[in-house]
Coordinates of C-alpha atoms and ligand atoms in Angstrom, one line a residue:
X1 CA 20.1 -6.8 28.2
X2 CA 16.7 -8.1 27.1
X3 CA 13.3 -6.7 29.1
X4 CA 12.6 -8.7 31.8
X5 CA 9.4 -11.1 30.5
X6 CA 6.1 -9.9 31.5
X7 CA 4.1 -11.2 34.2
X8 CA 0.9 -14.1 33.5
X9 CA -0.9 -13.2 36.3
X10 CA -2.9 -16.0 36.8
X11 CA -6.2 -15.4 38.8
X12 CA -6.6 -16.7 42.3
X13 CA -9.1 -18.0 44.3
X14 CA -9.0 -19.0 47.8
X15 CA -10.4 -22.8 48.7
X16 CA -11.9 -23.9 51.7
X17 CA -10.2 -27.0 53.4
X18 CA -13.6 -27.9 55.3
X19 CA -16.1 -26.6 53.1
X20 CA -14.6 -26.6 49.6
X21 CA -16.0 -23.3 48.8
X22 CA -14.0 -20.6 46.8
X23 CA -13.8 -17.3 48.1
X24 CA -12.3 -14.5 46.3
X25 CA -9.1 -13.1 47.7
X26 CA -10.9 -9.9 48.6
X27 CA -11.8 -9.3 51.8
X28 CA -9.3 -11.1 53.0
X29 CA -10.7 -13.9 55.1
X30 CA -9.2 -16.1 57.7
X31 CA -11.0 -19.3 57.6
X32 CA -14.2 -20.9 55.3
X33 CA -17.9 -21.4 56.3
X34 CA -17.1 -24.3 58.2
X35 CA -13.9 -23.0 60.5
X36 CA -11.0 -24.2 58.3
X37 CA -8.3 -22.7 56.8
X38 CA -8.0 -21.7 53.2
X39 CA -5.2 -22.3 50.4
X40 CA -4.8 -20.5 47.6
X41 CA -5.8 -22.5 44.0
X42 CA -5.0 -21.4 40.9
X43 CA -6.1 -22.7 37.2
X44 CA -2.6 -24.4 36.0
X45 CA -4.1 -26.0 32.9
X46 CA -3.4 -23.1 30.4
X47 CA 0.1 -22.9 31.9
X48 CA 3.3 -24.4 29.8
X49 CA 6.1 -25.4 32.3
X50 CA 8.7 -24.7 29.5
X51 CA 7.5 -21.5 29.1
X52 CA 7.2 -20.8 33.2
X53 CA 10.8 -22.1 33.5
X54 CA 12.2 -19.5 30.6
X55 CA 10.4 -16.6 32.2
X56 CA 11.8 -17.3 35.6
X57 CA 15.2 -18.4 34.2
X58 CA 15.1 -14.7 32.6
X59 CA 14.6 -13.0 35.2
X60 CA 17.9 -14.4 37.1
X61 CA 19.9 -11.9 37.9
X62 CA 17.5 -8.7 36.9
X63 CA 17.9 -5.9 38.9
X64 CA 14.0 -4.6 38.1
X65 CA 11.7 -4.2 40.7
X66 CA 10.4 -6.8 41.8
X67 CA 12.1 -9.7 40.0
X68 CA 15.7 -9.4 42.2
X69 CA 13.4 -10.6 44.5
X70 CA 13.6 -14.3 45.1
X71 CA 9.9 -14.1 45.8
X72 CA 8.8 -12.4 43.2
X73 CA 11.0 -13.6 40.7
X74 CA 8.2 -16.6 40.5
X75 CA 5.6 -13.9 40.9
X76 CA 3.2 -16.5 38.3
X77 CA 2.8 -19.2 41.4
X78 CA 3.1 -16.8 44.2
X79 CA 0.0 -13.9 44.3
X80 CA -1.5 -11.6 41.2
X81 CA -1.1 -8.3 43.0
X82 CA -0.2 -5.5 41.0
X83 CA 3.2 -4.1 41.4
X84 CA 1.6 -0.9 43.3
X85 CA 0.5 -3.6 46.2
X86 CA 4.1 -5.5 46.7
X87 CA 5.9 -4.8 49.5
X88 CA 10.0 -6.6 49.1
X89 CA 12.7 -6.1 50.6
X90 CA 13.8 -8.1 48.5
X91 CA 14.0 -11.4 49.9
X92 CA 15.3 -14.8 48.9
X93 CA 18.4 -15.2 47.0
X94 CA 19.7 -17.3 49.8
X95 CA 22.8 -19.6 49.8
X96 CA 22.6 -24.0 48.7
X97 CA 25.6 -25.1 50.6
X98 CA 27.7 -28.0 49.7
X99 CA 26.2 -30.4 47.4
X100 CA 26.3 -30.8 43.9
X101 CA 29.8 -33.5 43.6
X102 CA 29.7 -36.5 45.5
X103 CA 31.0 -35.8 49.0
X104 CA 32.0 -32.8 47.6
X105 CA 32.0 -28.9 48.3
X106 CA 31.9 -27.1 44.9
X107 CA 31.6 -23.8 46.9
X108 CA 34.8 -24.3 49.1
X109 CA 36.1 -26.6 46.5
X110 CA 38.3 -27.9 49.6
X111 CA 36.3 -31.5 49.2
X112 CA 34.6 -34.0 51.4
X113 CA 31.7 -32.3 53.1
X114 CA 31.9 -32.5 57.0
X115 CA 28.5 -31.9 57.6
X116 CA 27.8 -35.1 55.0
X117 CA 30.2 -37.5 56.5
X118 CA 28.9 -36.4 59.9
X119 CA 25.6 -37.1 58.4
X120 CA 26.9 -40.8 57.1
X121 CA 25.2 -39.2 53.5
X122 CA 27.0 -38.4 50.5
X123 CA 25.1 -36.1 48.8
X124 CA 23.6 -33.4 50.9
X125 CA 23.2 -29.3 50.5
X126 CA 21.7 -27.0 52.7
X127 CA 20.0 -24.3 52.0
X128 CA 20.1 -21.2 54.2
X129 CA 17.2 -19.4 55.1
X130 CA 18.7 -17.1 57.9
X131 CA 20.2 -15.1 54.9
X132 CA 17.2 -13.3 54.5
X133 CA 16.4 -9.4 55.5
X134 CA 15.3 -10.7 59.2
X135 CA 17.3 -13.3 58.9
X136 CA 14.4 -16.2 58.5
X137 CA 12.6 -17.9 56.2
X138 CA 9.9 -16.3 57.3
X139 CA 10.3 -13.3 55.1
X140 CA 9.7 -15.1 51.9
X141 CA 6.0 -15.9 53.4
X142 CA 5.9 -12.2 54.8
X143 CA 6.3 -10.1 51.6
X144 CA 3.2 -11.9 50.3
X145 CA 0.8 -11.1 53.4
X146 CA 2.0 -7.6 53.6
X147 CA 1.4 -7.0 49.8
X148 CA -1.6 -8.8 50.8
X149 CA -2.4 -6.2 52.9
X150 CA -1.6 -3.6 51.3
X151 CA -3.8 -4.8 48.6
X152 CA -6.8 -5.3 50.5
X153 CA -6.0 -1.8 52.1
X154 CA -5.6 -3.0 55.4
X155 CA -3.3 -0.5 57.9
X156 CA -2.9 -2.8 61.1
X157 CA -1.4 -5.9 60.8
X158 CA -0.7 -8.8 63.4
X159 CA 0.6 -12.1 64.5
X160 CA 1.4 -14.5 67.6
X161 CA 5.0 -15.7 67.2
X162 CA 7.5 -18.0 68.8
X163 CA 9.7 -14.7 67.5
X164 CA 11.2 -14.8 63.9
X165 CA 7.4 -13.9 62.4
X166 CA 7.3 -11.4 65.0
X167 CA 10.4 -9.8 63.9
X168 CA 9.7 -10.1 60.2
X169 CA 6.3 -8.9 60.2
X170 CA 7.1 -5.6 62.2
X171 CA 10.1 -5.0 59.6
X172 CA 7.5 -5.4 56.5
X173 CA 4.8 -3.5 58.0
X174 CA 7.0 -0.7 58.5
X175 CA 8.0 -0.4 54.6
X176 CA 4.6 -0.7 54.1
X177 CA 3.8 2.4 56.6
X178 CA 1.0 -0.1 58.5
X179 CA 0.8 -0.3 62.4
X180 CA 2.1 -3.9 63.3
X181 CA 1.3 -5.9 67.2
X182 CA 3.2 -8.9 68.0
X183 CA 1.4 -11.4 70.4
X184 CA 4.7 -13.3 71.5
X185 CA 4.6 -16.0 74.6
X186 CA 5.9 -13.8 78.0
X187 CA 9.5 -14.5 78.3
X188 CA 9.6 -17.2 75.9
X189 CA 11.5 -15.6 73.0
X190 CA 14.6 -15.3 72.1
X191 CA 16.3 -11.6 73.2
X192 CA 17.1 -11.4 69.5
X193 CA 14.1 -11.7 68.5
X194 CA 12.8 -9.5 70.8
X195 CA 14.7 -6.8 70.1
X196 CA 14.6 -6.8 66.6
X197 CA 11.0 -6.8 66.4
X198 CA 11.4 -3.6 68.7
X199 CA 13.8 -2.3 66.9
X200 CA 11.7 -2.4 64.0
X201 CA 9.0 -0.6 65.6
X202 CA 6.6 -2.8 65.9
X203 CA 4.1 -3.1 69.1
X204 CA 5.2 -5.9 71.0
X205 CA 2.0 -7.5 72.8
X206 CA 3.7 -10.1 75.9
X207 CA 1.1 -13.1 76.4
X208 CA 0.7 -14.5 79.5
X209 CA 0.8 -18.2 78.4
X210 CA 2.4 -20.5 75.6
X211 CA 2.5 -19.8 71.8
X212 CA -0.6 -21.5 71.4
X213 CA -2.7 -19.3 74.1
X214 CA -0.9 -16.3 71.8
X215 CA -2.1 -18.1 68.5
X216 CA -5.8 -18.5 69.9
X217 CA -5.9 -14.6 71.0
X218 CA -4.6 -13.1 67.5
X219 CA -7.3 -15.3 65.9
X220 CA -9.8 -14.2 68.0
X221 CA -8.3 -10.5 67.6
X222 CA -9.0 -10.7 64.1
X223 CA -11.9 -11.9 64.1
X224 CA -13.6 -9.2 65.8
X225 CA -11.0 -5.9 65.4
X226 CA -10.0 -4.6 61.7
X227 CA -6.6 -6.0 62.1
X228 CA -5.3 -8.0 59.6
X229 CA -3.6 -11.7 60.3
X230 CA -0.4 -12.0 59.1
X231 CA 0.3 -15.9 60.2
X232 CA 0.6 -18.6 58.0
X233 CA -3.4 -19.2 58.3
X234 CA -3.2 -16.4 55.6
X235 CA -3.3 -18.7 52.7
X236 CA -0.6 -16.2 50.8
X237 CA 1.8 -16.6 53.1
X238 CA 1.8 -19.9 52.3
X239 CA 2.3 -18.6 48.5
X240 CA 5.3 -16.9 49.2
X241 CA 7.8 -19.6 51.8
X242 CA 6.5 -21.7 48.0
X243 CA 9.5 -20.2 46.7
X244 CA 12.1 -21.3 48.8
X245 CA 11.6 -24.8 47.0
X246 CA 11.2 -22.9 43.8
X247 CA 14.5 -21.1 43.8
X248 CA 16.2 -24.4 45.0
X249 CA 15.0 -26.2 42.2
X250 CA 16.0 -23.4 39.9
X251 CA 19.8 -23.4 41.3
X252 CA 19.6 -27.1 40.8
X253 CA 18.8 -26.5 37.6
X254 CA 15.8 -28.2 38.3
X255 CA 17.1 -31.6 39.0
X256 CA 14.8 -32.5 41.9
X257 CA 16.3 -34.3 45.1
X258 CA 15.1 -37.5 46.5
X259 CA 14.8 -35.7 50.1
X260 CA 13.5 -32.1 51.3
X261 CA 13.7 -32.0 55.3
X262 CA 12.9 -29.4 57.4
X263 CA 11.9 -28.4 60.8
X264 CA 8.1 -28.3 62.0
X265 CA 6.5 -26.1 63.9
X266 CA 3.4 -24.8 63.0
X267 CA 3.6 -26.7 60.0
X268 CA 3.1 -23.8 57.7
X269 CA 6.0 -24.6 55.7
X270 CA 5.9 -28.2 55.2
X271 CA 2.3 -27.5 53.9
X272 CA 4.0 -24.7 51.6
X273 CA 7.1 -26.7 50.3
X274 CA 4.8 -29.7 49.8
X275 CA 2.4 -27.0 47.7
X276 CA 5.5 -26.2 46.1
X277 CA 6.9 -29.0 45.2
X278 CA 3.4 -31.0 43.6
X279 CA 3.2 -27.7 41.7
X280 CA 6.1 -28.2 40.5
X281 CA 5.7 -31.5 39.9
X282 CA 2.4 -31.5 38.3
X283 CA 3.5 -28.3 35.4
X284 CA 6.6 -31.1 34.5
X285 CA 9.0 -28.8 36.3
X286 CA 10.7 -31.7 38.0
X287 CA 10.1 -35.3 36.8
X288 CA 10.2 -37.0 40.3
X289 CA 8.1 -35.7 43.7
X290 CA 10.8 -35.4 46.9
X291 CA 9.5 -37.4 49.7
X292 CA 9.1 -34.3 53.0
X293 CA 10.5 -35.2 56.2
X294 CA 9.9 -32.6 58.7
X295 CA 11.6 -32.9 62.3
X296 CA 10.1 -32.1 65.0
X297 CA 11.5 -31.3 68.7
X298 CA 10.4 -34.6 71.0
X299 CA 9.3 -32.1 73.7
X300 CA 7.2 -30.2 70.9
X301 CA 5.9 -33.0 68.4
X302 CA 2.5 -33.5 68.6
X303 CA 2.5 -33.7 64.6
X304 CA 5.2 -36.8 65.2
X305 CA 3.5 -38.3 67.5
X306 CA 0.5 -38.5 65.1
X307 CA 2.6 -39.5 62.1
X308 CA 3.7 -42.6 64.2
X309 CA -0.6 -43.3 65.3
X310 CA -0.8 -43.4 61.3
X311 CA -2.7 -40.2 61.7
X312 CA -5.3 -41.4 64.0
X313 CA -6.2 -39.6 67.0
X314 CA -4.4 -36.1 67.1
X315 CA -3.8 -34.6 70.2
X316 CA -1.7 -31.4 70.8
X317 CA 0.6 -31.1 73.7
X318 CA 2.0 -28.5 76.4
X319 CA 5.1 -28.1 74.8
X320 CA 8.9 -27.8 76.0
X321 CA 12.4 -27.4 73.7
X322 CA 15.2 -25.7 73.8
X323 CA 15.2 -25.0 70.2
X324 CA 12.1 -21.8 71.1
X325 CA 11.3 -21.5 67.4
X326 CA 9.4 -24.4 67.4
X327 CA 8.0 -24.5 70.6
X328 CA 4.7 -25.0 69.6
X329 CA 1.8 -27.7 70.9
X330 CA -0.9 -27.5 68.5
X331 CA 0.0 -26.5 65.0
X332 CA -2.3 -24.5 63.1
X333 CA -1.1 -25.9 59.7
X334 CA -1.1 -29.9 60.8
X335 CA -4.4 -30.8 58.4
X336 CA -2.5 -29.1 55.1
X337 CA 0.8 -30.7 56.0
X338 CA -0.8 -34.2 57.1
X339 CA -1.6 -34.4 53.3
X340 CA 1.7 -33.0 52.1
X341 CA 3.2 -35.8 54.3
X342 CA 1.1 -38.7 52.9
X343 CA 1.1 -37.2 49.0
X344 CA 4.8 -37.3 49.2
X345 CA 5.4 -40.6 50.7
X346 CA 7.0 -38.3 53.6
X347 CA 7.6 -39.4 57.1
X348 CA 7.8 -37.3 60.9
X349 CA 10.1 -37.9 63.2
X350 CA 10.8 -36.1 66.8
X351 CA 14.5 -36.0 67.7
X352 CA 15.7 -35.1 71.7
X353 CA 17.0 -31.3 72.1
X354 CA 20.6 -32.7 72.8
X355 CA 20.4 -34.3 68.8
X356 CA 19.3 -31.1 67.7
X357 CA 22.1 -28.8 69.9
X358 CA 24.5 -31.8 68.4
X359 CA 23.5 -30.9 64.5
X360 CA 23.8 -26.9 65.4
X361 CA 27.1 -27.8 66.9
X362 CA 28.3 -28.7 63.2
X363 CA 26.7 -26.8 61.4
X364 CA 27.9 -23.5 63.5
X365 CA 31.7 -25.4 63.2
X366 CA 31.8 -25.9 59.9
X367 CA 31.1 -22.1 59.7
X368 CA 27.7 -22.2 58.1
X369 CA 25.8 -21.2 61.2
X370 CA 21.8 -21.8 62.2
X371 CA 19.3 -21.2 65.2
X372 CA 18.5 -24.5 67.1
X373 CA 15.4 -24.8 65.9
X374 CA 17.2 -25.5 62.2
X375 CA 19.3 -27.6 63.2
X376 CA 16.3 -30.3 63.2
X377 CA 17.2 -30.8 59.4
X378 CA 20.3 -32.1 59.7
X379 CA 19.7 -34.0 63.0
X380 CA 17.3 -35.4 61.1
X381 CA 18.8 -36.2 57.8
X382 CA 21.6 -38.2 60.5
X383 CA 18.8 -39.9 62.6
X384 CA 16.9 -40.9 59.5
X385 CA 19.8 -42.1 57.6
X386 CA 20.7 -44.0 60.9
X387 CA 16.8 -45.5 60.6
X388 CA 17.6 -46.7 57.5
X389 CA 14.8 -44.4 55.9
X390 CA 17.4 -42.2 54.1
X391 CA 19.4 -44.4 51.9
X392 CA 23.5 -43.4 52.0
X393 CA 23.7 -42.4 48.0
X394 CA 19.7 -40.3 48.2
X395 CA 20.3 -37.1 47.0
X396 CA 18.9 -34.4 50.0
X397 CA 18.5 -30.9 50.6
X398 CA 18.1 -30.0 54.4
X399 CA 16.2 -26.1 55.0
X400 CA 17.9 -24.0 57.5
X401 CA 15.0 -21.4 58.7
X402 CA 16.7 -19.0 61.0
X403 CA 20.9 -17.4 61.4
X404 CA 22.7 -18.1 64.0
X405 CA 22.6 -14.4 65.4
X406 CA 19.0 -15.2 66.2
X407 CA 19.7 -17.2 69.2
X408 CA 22.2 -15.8 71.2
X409 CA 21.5 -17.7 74.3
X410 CA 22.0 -21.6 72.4
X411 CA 25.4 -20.2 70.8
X412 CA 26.4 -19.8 74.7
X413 CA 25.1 -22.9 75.8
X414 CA 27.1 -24.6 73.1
X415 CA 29.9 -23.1 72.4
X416 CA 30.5 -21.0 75.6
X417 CA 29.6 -23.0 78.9
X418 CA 28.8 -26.5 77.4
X419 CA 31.3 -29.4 77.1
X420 CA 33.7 -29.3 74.2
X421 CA 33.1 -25.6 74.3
X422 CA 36.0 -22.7 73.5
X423 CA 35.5 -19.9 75.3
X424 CA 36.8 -16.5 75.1
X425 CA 39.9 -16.4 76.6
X426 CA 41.7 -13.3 78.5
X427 CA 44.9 -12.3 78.1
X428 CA 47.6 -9.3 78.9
X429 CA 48.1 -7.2 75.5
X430 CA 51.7 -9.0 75.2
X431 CA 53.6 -11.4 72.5
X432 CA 54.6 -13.7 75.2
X433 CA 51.0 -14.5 76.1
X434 CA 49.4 -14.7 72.6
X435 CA 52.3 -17.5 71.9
X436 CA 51.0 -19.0 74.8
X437 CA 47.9 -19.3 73.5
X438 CA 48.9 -20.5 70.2
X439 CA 51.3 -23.1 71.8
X440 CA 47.9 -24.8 73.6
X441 CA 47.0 -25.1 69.6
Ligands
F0G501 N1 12.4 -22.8 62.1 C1 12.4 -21.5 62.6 C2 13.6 -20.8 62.8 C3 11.1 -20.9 62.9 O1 11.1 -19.7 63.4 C4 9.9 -21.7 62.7 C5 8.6 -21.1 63.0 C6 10.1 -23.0 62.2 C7 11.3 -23.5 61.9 C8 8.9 -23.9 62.0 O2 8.2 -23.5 60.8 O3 6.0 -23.1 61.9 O4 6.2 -23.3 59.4 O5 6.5 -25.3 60.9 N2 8.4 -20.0 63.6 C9 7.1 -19.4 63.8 C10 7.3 -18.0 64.3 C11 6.2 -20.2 64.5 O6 6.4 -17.5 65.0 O7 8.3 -17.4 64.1 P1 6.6 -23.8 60.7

């Protein structure tokens, strides 16, 4: 088998969004002169997309260190750190469901795709985050801050977290052999979630308040302490959630969709996919830009609710979903993805929980599986189809963020207690009951 191509490690600098200064990516820094955040820029003019596209197409299915990573695989647009610094898993490598064929499942190959026709699209894949190591998308942003880290020599690391960064930053600071505190909202996490950041070891820090309260106190943590912030106000983990649309585009075989919708939170990753995707774009990866939707919860959409003021007037909210993930009133990210939104001809929209429990309902039947909080994609994709802003023949790719395991308490709601649901049954360990049960079909 040929050598896996070596890396072009392109320098990196990191620009201020208020002050349009460039910093160096050592010390890591949270914010510029001015109080805003900072995204990573990188010289692209010397770079040939040909060229990019045969390295990364080479290192498809390489067992080296760190290329089975489907982070690092695209190591050129996601951080120069020497492979000493990078801490994988790996991650990535997920699953594009459905797609392809025209109302057609290539992967079942059993034809007409449910979760299409439920959708009233025809051509529609998902792709499914929850199959990373924690079982989020968040990993892909996570391997980057924690090599991050590690490269900047930091040995505490932190974050406030509706739960799934909670969980994947105490997994990635353990490999790493750093000391990791989650601030998470008191009581306002998922037991899942919970528990696996405990179980990973991490220090779990309960805030009394909201994920926004917990979101102000790490920044002001960090500020002050030598702990190092892992959310996505570091500008690399931005870098790395930029792969998910890379690797999509690569199993595409970079044929770009008209559609990318996904769930919005804290907006990092619509600010990252939209990163990704003008990349992207802009080296002649893909000949067309995808227009971004992002969904939003109704009871946590203050980014929606400013979409549909044409930007004007922002104002964050006390926020209240079922879908916990994205629980969040005041989105750290909402500058970066308010341009992402209007570069890509994208739109916002904020469904009602009971649209988003109906989406999980198909996705968990059709045996795919997500968290609510994903399930905002494909509510959306119907709801926006249903607007007449998705057109029935576009060509879209919804992002599931989180596994179903995640949220233990939804799957209940839904598919235990709520209506329509099939619960466990009990029976006596006999023939005569089982043919009962089968009878009942
Ligand atoms: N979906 C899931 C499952 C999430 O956990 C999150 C965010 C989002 C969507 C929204 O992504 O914030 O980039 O817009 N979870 C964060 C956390 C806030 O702490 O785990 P976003």
């Amino acid at each position: 088998m040929a050598a896996t191509p070596e890396p072009m490690l392109l320098p990196a600098v990191l620009r201020g969004d208020m002050d349009g200064a460039a910093y160096p990516i050592l010390p890591p820094r949270n914010a510029d002169s001015a109080g805003g955040l900072l995204s990573v820029e990188r010289d692209l003019s010397g770079v040939d997309g040909a060229d990019l596209k045969a390295t990364w197409d080479a290192r498809l299915g390489s067992r080296e260190f760190p290329y089975r990573s489907g982070v690092w695989r695209y190591r050129e647009l996601i951080a120069p750190f020497p492979d000493d610094d990078i801490v994988s898993a790996p991650e990535g490598n997920t699953n594009l469901y459905c797609g392809e064929g025209i109302n057609r499942c290539p992967g079942c190959r059993i034809g007409g795709c449910r979760l299409a026709n439920w959708a009233g699209v025809e051509r529609l894949a998902l792709k499914h985050e929850g199959e990373n190591p924690t079982a989020s998308f968040k990993d892909r942003g996570m391997t980057a801050a924690i090599s991050h880290a590690r490269h900047a020599g930091a040995t505490t690391v932190a974050c406030a977290s509706s739960g799934n960064t909670s969980a994947s930053l105490a997994a990635y600071a353990s490999k790493a052999g750093m000391r990791a505190l989650t601030f998470i909202p008191e009581g306002k996490i998922t037991a899942g979630k919970l528990g696996q950041t405990l179980a990973y070891g991490a220090q779990v820090v309960q805030v009394q308040g909201d994920f926004d309260a917990a979101m102000t106190l790490v920044q002001e943590v960090a500020a002050t302490e030598p702990v190092f912030l892992a959310n996505n106000i570091n500008p690399f983990r931005l870098e790395g959630q930029k792969s998910i649309v890379f690797e999509l585009l690569q199993q595409r075989h970079w044929v770009a969709p008209d559609w990318l919708v996904l769930p919005g939170g804290n907006l990092g990753n619509t600010s990252a996919l939209g990163k990704a995707l003008i990349e992207a774009y802009e080296l002649g990866l893909i000949t067309k830009l995808p227009r971004i939707a992002t969904i939003q919860a109704a009871g946590a959409s203050p980014f929606a609710q400013w979409f549909e003021r044409g930007f004007d007037h922002y104002e964050p909210m006390q926020a209240e979903t079922v879908a916990s993930a994205i629980r969040i009133g005041n989105p750290v990210s909402r500058h970066r993805a308010r341009r992402i939104i209007q570069r890509t001809g994208g739109v916002v929209l904020a469904l009602p929980d009971a649209e988003l429990l109906a989406a999980k309902r198909q996705i968990d039947h059709a045996g795919i599986g997500c968290e609510p909080a994903s399930a905002a994609s494909l509510a959306g994709i119907k709801a926006l189809r249903e607007r007449g802003i998705i057109q029935p023949g576009d060509d879209i790719i919804g992002i599931l963020t989180g596994h179903v395991l995640k949220d233990a308490e939804a799957t209940e709601r839904i598919h235990i207690t709520g209506a329509d649901a099939r619960p466990p049954i009990v029976i006596e360990p006999t023939l005569a009951a089982v043919q009962r049960v089968l009878a009942d079909g």
